[in-house]
Coordinates of C-alpha atoms (C1' of nucleotides) in Angstrom, one line a residue:
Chain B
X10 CA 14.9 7.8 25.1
X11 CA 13.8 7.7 21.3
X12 CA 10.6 9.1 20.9
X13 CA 9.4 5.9 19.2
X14 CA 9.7 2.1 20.0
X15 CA 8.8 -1.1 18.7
X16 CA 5.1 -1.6 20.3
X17 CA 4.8 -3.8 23.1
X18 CA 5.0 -7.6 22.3
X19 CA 7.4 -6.7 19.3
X20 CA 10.7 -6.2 18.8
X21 CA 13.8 -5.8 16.0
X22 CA 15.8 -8.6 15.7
X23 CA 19.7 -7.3 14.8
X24 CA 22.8 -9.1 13.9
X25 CA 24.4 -11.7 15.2
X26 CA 20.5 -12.5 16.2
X27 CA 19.5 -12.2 12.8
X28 CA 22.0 -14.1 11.4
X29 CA 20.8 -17.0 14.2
X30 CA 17.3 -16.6 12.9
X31 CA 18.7 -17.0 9.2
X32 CA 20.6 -20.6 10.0
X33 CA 17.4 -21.5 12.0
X34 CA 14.7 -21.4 9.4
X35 CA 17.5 -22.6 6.4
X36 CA 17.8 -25.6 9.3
X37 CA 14.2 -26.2 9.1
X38 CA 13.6 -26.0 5.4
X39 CA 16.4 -28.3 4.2
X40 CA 15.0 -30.9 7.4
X41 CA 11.8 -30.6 5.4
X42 CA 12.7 -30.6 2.0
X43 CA 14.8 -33.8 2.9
X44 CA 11.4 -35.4 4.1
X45 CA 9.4 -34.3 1.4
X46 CA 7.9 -31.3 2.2
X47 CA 7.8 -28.4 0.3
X48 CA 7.0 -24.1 1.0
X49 CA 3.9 -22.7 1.3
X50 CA 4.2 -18.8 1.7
X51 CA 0.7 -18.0 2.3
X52 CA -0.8 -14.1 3.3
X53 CA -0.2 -12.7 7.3
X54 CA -3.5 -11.8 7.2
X55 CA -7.0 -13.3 5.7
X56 CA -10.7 -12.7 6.0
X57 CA -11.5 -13.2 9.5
X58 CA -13.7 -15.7 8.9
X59 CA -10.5 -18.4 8.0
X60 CA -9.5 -17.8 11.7
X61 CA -12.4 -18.3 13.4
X62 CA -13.5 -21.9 12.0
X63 CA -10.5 -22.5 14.3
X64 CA -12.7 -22.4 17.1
X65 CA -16.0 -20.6 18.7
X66 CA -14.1 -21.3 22.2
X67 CA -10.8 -21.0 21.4
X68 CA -8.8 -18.1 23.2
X69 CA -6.6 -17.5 20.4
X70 CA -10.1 -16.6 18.2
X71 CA -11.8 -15.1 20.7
X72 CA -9.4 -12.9 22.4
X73 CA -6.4 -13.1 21.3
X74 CA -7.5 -12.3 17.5
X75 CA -5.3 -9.1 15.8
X76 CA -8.2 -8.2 13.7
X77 CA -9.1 -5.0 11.9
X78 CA -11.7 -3.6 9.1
X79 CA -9.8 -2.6 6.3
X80 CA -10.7 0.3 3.5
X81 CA -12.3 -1.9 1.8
X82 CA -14.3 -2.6 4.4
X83 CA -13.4 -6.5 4.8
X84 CA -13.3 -7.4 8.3
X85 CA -9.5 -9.1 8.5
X86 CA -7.4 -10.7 11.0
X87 CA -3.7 -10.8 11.1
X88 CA -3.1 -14.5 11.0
X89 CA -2.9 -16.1 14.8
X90 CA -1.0 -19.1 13.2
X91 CA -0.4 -20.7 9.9
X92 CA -2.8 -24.0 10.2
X93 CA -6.0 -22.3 8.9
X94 CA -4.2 -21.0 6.0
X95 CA -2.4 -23.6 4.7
X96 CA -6.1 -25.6 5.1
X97 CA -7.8 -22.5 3.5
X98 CA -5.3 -22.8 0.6
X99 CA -5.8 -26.3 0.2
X100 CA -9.6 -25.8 -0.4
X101 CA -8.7 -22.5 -2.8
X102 CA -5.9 -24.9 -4.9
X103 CA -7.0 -28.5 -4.6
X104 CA -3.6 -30.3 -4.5
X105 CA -3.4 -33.7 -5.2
X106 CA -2.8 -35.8 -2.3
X107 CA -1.3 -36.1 0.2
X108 CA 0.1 -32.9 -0.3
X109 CA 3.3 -31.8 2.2
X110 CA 4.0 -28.0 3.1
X111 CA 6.2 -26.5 5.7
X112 CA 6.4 -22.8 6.6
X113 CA 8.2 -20.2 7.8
X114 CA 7.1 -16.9 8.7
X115 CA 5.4 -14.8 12.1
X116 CA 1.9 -15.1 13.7
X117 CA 0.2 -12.3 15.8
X118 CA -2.1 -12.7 19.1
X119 CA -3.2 -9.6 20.7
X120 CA -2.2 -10.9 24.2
X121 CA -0.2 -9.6 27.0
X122 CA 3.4 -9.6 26.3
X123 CA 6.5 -11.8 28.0
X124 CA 9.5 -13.3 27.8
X125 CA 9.0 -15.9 24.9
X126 CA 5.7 -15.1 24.3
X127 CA 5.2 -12.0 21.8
X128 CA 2.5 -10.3 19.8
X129 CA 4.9 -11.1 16.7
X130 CA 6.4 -14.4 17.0
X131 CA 7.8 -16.3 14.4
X132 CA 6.9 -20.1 13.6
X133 CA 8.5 -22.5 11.6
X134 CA 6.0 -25.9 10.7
X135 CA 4.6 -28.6 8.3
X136 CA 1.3 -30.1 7.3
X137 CA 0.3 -32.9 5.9
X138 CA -3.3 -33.2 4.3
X139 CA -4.8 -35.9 2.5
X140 CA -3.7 -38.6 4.7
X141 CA -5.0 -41.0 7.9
X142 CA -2.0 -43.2 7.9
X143 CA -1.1 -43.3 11.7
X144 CA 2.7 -43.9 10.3
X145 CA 2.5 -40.4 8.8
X146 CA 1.8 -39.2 12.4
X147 CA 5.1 -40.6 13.9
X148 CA 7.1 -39.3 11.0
X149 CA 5.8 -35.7 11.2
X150 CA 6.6 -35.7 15.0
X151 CA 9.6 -37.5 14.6
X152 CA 10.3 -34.7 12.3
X153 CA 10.1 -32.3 14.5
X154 CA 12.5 -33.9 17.2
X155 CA 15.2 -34.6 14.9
X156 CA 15.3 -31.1 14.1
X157 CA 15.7 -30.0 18.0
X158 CA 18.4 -32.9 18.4
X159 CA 19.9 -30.9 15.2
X160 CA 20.3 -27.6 16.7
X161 CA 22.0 -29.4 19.6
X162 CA 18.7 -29.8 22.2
X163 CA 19.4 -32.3 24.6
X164 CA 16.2 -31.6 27.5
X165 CA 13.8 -31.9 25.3
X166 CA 10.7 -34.0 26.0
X167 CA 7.7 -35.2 23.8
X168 CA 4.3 -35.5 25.6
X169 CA 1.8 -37.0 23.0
X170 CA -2.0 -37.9 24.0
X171 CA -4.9 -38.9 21.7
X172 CA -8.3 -37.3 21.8
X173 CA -9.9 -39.6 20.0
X174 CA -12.5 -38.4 16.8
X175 CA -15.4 -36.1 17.1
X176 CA -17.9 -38.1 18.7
X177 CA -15.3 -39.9 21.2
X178 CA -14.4 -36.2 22.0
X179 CA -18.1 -34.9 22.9
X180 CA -18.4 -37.9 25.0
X181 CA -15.4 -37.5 27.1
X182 CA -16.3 -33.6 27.5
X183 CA -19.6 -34.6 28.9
X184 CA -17.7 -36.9 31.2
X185 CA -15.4 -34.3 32.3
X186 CA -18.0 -32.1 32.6
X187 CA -20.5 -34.0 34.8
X188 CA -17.3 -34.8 37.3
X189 CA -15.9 -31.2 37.3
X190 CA -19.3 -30.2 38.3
X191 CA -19.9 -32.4 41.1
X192 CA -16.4 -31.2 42.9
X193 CA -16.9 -27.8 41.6
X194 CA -16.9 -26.9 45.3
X195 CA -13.0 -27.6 45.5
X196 CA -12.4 -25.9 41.8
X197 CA -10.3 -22.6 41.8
X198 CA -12.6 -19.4 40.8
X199 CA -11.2 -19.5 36.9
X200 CA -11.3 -23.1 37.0
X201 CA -15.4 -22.5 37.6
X202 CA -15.1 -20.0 34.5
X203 CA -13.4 -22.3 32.1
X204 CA -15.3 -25.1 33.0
X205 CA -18.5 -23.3 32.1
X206 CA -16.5 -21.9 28.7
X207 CA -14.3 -25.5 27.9
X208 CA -14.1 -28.3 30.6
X209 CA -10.8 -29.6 28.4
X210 CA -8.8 -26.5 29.3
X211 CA -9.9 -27.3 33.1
X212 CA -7.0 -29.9 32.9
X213 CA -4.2 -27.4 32.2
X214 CA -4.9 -25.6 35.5
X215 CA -1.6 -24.6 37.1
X216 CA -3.0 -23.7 40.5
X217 CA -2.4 -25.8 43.5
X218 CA -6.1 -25.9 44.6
X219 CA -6.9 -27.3 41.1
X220 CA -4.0 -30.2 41.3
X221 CA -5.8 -33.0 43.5
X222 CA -8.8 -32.5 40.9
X223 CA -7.1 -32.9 37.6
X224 CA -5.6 -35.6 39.0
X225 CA -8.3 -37.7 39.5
X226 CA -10.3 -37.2 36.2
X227 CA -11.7 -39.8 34.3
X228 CA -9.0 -40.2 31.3
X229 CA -9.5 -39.5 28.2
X230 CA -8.5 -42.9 26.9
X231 CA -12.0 -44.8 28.2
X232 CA -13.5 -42.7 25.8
X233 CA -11.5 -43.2 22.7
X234 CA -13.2 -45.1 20.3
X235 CA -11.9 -48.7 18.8
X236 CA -10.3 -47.2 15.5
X237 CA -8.8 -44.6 17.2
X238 CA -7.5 -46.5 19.9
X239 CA -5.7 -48.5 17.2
X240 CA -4.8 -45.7 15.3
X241 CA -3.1 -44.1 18.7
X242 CA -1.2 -47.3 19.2
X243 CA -0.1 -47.8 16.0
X244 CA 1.5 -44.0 16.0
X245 CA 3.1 -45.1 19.0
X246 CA 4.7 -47.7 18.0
X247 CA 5.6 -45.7 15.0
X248 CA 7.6 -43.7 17.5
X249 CA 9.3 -46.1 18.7
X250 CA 10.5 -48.1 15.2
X251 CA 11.5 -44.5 14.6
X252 CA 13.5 -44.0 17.9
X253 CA 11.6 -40.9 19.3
X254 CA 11.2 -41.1 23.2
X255 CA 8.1 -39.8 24.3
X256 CA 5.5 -39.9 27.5
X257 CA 1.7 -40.4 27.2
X258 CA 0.0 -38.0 29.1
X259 CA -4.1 -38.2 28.8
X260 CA -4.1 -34.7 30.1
X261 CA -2.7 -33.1 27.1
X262 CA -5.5 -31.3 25.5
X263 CA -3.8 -28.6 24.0
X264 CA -5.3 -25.1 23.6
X265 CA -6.9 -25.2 19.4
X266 CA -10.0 -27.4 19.6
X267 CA -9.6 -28.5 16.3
X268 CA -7.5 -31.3 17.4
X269 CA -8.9 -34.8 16.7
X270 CA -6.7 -38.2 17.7
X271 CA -3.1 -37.6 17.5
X272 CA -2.2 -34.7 19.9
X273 CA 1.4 -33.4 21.3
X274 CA 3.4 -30.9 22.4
X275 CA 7.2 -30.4 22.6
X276 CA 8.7 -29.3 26.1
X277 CA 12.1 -27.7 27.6
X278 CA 12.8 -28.4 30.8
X279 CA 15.9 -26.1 30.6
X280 CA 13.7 -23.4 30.3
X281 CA 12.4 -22.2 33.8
X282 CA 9.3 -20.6 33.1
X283 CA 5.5 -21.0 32.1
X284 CA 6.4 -20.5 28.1
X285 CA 8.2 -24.3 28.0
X286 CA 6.2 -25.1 25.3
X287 CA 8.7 -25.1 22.4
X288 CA 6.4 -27.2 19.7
X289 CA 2.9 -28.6 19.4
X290 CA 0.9 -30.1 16.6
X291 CA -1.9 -32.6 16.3
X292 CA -4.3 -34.2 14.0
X293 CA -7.1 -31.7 12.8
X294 CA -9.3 -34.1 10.6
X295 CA -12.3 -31.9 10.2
X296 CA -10.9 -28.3 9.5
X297 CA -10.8 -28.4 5.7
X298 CA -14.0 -29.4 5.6
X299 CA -15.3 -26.4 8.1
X300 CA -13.3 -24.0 5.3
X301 CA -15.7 -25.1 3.0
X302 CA -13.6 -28.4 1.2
X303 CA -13.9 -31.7 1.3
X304 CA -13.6 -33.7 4.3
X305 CA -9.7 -34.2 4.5
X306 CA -7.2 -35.2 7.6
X307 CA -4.8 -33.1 8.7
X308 CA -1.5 -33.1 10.7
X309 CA 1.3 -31.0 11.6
X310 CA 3.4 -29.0 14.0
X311 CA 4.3 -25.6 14.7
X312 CA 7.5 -24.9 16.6
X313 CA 8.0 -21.5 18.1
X314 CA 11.1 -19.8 16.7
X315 CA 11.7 -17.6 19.8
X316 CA 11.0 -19.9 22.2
X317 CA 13.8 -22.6 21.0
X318 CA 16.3 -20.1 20.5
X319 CA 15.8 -19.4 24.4
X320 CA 15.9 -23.1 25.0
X321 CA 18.8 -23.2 22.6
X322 CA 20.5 -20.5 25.0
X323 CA 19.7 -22.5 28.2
X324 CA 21.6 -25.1 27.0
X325 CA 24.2 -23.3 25.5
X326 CA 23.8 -24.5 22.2
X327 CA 23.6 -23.4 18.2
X328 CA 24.9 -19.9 18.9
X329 CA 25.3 -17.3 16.4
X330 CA 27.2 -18.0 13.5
X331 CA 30.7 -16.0 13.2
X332 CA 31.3 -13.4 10.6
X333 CA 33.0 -14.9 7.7
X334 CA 34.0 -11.8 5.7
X335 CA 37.0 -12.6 3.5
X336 CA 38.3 -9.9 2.4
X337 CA 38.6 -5.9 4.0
X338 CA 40.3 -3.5 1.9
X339 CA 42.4 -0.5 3.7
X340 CA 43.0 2.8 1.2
X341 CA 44.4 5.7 2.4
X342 CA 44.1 7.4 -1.0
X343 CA 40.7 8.7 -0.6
X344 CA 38.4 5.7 -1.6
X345 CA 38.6 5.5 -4.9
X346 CA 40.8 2.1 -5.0
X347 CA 38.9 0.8 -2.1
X348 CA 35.9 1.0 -4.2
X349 CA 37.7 -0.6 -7.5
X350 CA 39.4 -3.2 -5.7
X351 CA 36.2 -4.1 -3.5
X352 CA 33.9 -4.1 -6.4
X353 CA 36.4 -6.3 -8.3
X354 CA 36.7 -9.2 -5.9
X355 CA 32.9 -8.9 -5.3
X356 CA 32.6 -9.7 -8.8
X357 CA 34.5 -13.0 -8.8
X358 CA 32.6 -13.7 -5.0
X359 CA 34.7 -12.9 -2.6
X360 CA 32.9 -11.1 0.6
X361 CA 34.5 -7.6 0.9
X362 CA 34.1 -5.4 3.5
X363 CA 35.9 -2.0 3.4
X364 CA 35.7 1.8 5.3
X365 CA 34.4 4.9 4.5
X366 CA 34.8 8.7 5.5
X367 CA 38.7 8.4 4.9
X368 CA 39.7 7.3 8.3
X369 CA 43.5 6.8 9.3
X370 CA 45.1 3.8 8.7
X371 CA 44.9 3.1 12.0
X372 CA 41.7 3.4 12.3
X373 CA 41.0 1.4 9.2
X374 CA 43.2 -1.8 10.6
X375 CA 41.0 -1.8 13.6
X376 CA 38.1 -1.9 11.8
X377 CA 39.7 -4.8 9.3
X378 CA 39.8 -6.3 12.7
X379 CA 36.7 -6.2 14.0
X380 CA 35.6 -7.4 10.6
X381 CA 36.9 -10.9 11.5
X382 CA 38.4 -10.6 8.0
X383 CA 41.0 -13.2 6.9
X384 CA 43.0 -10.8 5.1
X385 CA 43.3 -7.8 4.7
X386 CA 43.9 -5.6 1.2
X387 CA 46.4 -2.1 1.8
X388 CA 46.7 0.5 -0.4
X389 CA 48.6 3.4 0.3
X390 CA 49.9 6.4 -1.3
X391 CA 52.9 4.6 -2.7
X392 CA 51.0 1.4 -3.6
X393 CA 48.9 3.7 -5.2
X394 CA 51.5 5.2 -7.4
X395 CA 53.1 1.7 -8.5
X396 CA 50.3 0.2 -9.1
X397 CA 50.3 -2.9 -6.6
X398 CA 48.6 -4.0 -3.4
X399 CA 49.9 -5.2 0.2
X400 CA 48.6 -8.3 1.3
X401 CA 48.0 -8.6 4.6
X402 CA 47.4 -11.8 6.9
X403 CA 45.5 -10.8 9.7
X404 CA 46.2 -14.1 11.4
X405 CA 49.8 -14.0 11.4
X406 CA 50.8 -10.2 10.8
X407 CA 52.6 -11.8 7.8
X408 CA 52.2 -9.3 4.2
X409 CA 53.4 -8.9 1.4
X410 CA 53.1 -6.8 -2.2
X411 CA 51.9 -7.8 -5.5
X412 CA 50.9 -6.2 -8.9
X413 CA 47.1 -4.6 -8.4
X414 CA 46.5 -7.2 -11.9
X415 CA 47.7 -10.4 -9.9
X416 CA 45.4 -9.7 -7.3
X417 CA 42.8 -11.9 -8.1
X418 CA 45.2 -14.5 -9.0
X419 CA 47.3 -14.5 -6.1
X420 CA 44.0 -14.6 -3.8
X421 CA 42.5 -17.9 -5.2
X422 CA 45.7 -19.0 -3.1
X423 CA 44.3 -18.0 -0.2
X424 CA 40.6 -19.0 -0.7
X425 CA 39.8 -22.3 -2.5
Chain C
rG18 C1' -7.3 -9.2 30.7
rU19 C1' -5.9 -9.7 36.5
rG20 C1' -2.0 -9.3 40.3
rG21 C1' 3.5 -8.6 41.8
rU22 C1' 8.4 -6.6 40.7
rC23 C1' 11.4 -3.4 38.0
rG24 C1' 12.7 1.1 34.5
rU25 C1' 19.8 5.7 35.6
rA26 C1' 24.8 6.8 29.3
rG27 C1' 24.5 2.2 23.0
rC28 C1' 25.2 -2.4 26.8
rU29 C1' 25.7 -4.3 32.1
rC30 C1' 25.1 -1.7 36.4
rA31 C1' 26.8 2.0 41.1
rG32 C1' 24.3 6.1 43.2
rC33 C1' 24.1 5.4 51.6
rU34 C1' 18.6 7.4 55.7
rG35 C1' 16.0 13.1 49.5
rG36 C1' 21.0 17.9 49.6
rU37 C1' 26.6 21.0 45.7
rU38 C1' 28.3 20.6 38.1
rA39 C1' 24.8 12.1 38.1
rG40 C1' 29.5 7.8 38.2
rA41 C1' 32.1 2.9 36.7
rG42 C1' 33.2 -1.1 33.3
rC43 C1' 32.4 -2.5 28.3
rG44 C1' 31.4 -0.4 23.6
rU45 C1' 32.2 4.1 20.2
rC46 C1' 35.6 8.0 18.4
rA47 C1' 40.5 10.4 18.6
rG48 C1' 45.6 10.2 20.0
rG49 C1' 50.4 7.4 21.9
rU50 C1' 56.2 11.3 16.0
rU51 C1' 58.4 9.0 10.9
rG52 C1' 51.7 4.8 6.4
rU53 C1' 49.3 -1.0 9.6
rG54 C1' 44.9 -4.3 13.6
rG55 C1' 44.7 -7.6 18.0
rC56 C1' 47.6 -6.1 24.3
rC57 C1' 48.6 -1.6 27.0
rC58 C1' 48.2 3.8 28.1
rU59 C1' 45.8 8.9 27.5
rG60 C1' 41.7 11.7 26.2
rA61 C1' 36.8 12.8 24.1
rA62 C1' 31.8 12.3 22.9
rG63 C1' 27.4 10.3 24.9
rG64 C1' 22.2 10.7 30.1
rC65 C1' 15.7 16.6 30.6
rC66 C1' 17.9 9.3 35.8
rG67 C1' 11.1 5.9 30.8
rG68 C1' 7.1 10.1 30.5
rG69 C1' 3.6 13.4 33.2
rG70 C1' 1.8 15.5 37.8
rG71 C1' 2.5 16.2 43.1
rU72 C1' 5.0 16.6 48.2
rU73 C1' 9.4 19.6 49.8
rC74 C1' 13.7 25.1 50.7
rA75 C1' 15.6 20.8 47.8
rA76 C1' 13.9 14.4 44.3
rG77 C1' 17.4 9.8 40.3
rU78 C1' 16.1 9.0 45.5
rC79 C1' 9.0 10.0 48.6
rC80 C1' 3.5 9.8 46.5
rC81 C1' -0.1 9.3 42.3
rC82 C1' -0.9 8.5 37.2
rU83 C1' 0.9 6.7 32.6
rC84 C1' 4.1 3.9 29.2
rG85 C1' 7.3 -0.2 28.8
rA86 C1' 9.8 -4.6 30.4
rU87 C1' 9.5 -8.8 33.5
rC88 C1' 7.2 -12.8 36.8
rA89 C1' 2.7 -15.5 38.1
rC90 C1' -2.4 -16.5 36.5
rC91 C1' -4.5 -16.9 31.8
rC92 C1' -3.0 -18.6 27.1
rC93 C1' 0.1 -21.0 24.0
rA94 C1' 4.8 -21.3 20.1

RNA sequence: GUGGUCGUAGCUCAGCUGGUUAGAGCGUCAGGUUGUGGCCCUGAAGGCCGGGGGUUCAAGUCCCCUCGAUCACCCCA
């Protein structure tokens, strides 16, 4: 056992996985470049302060925060997610509107570790400031389920609920409040604690005793004011001119309670366990203007890079890319024309793998082969002394020598 | 943070009710005569059995602690 480890909630990511992560986020940026959107690459961590206008009850602000003083004696925080940042550097900039980002990078949350849910886990996301247009909504989410159906997702589902603007949302928490209270007899223990802490998080209880509850309270949607009843409607029928399939559920409230109207979240049901959450995102009018800017909307989603790899692996789908190395070059001379030849074709962009240490042939061929390489370059003592190179197929066994100076030449045969 | 389960070579795992030098497959490396891979064969390297303490004549096998992973709650991506 190595003396030291990746700390607990982290880990190393190593090829092929790497590679996978690679096509993932170049997936995501050309999805979002193609719908407008363009990088932000903001700090991992920021003054704690950015973090917590995400919430005074807020888990991931009040426990789950990766926070620290640094020598300078600022009180920082690892960033929990990339929302507040991108809002925080809208207020610092001042783009003009509506101004489109998407990101791609990891968060941290000091929380206890599983599978798919990390103490460094990587996001990919957009947001879209400056705008109320309802139509914006249904294209950001319809975004975001385009890209799954890209990587080849088929049990995916979009849940999508509105929790109406500030006031509608104080109103509806009294509500739920008042009736939580008068069954509080039947609520589980924790249920009692979160309802004291945030009645809205009552309604993602998973425990039995809680079910029969949550069922019958009040919905959200008597509460929603007229505008953003209309302005739900109209992102739903947004949806559907835009083809995206998706259920209503008034119990969605979603754990950052900076979410105003237009909330959802997107689920695997291929993956068997509590973390099915691959995507969420919302509205979040109000949050610029709690950084200190003006009042300006907000939407966007985050989708959880680990998590929809592991749904991607429960279907079976968007695997690894293969190795696509061209070229491996096989000298038995010392190294010397290895390193020529390989530098050489590098040169003119060829990808050239080749071995070290001065193995045996044999040994060299296998490692050609495990290379995955196309064909594979031989020089020998006597190639060595004429001046040429065997050219070998590695598909077909088939070979044959050529002057060292054609090489380049007789390869653009092989690779056009 | 709370509770349950698990922790043996790089990887996936065997090791019966505690008892001689801890095993297999895959992977790695080296060979299988005259310079050449994929199949096959042979051999080798590689493990203070997560770590610490205890019980016992004797512990990978039992007990405690600890670290880590994992499952549920919680939370969320």
């Amino acid at each position: 056992m190595a003396e030291f480890q990746t700390s607990p909630g982290t880990r190393d990511i190593l090829h092929p996985d790497s590679a996978r992560w690679r096509a993932f986020t170049a997936r995501f940026s050309d999805a979002a470049e193609a719908a407008g959107f363009h990088q932000i690459i903001p700090p991992m961590f920021e003054d704690l302060g950015v973090f917590q206008r995400l919430g005074e009850v807020t888990d991931v602000v009040t426990k789950e925060m990766y926070d620290f003083m640094d020598k300078g004696g600022r009180h920082v925080a690892l960033r929990p997610e990339h929302t507040a940042s991108v809002c925080r550097a809208f207020v610092q900039h001042r783009p003009t509107l509506p101004w489109l980002v998407w990101y791609a990078g990891p968060n941290f949350r000091y929380e206890k570790a599983q599978h798919g849910r990390y103490r460094q886990f990587d996001q990919v996301g957009v947001e879209a400031l400056g705008s109320n247009d309802p139509w914006l909504d249904a294209e950001v989410i319809a975004l975001g389920w385009n890209f799954f159906a890209g990587l080849g997702l088929r049990d995916v589902k979009l849940v999508i609920n509105s929790l109406g603007d500030d006031g509608d949302r104080e109103r509806y928490v009294e509500i739920l409040r008042s009736y939580l209270s008068a069954n509080s007899g039947d609520l589980s223990k924790e249920s009692l604690e979160t309802l004291a802490r945030n009645p809205l998080r009552v309604l993602d209880s998973k425990r039995d005793q809680d079910a029969a509850i949550v069922a019958g309270a009040p919905s959200i949607r008597e509460s929603l004011s007229d505008a953003a009843k209309e302005h739900f409607a109209t992102v739903l029928e947004g949806l559907d001119t835009l083809g995206v399939p998706f259920t209503v559920n008034d119990r969605l409230v979603r754990g950052l309670d900076y979410y105003r109207r237009t909330t959802f979240e997107y689920v695997s049901t291929a993956l068997d366990s509590a973390q099915n959450a691959i995507g969420g995102g919302g509205r979040y009018d109000g949050l610029v203007e709690d950084l200190g800017g003006p009042a300006t909307p907000g939407i966007g989603f985050a989708l959880g890079l680990d998590r929809t790899l592991l749904a991607c692996d429960a279907e079976g789908v968007f695997a690894a890319p293969t190795d696509s190395t061209d070229l491996f070059v096989v000298d038995t001379t010392g190294g010397a024309n290895a390193t020529a030849i390989a530098a050489a074709l590098r040169n003119v962009g060829h990808s050239v793998a080749r071995a070290y240490d001065s193995r045996s042939m044999k040994s060299q061929m296998k490692q050609a082969d495990k290379s995955g390489a196309k064909v594979t370059l031989i020089v020998g003592e006597s190639e060595a002394e004429t001046n040429t190179v065997i050219v070998r197929s590695m598909v077909d066994g088939t070979q044959r020598t050529i002057a060292r100076d054609s090489l380049i030449e007789e390869l653009k045969k092989e690779f056009k």
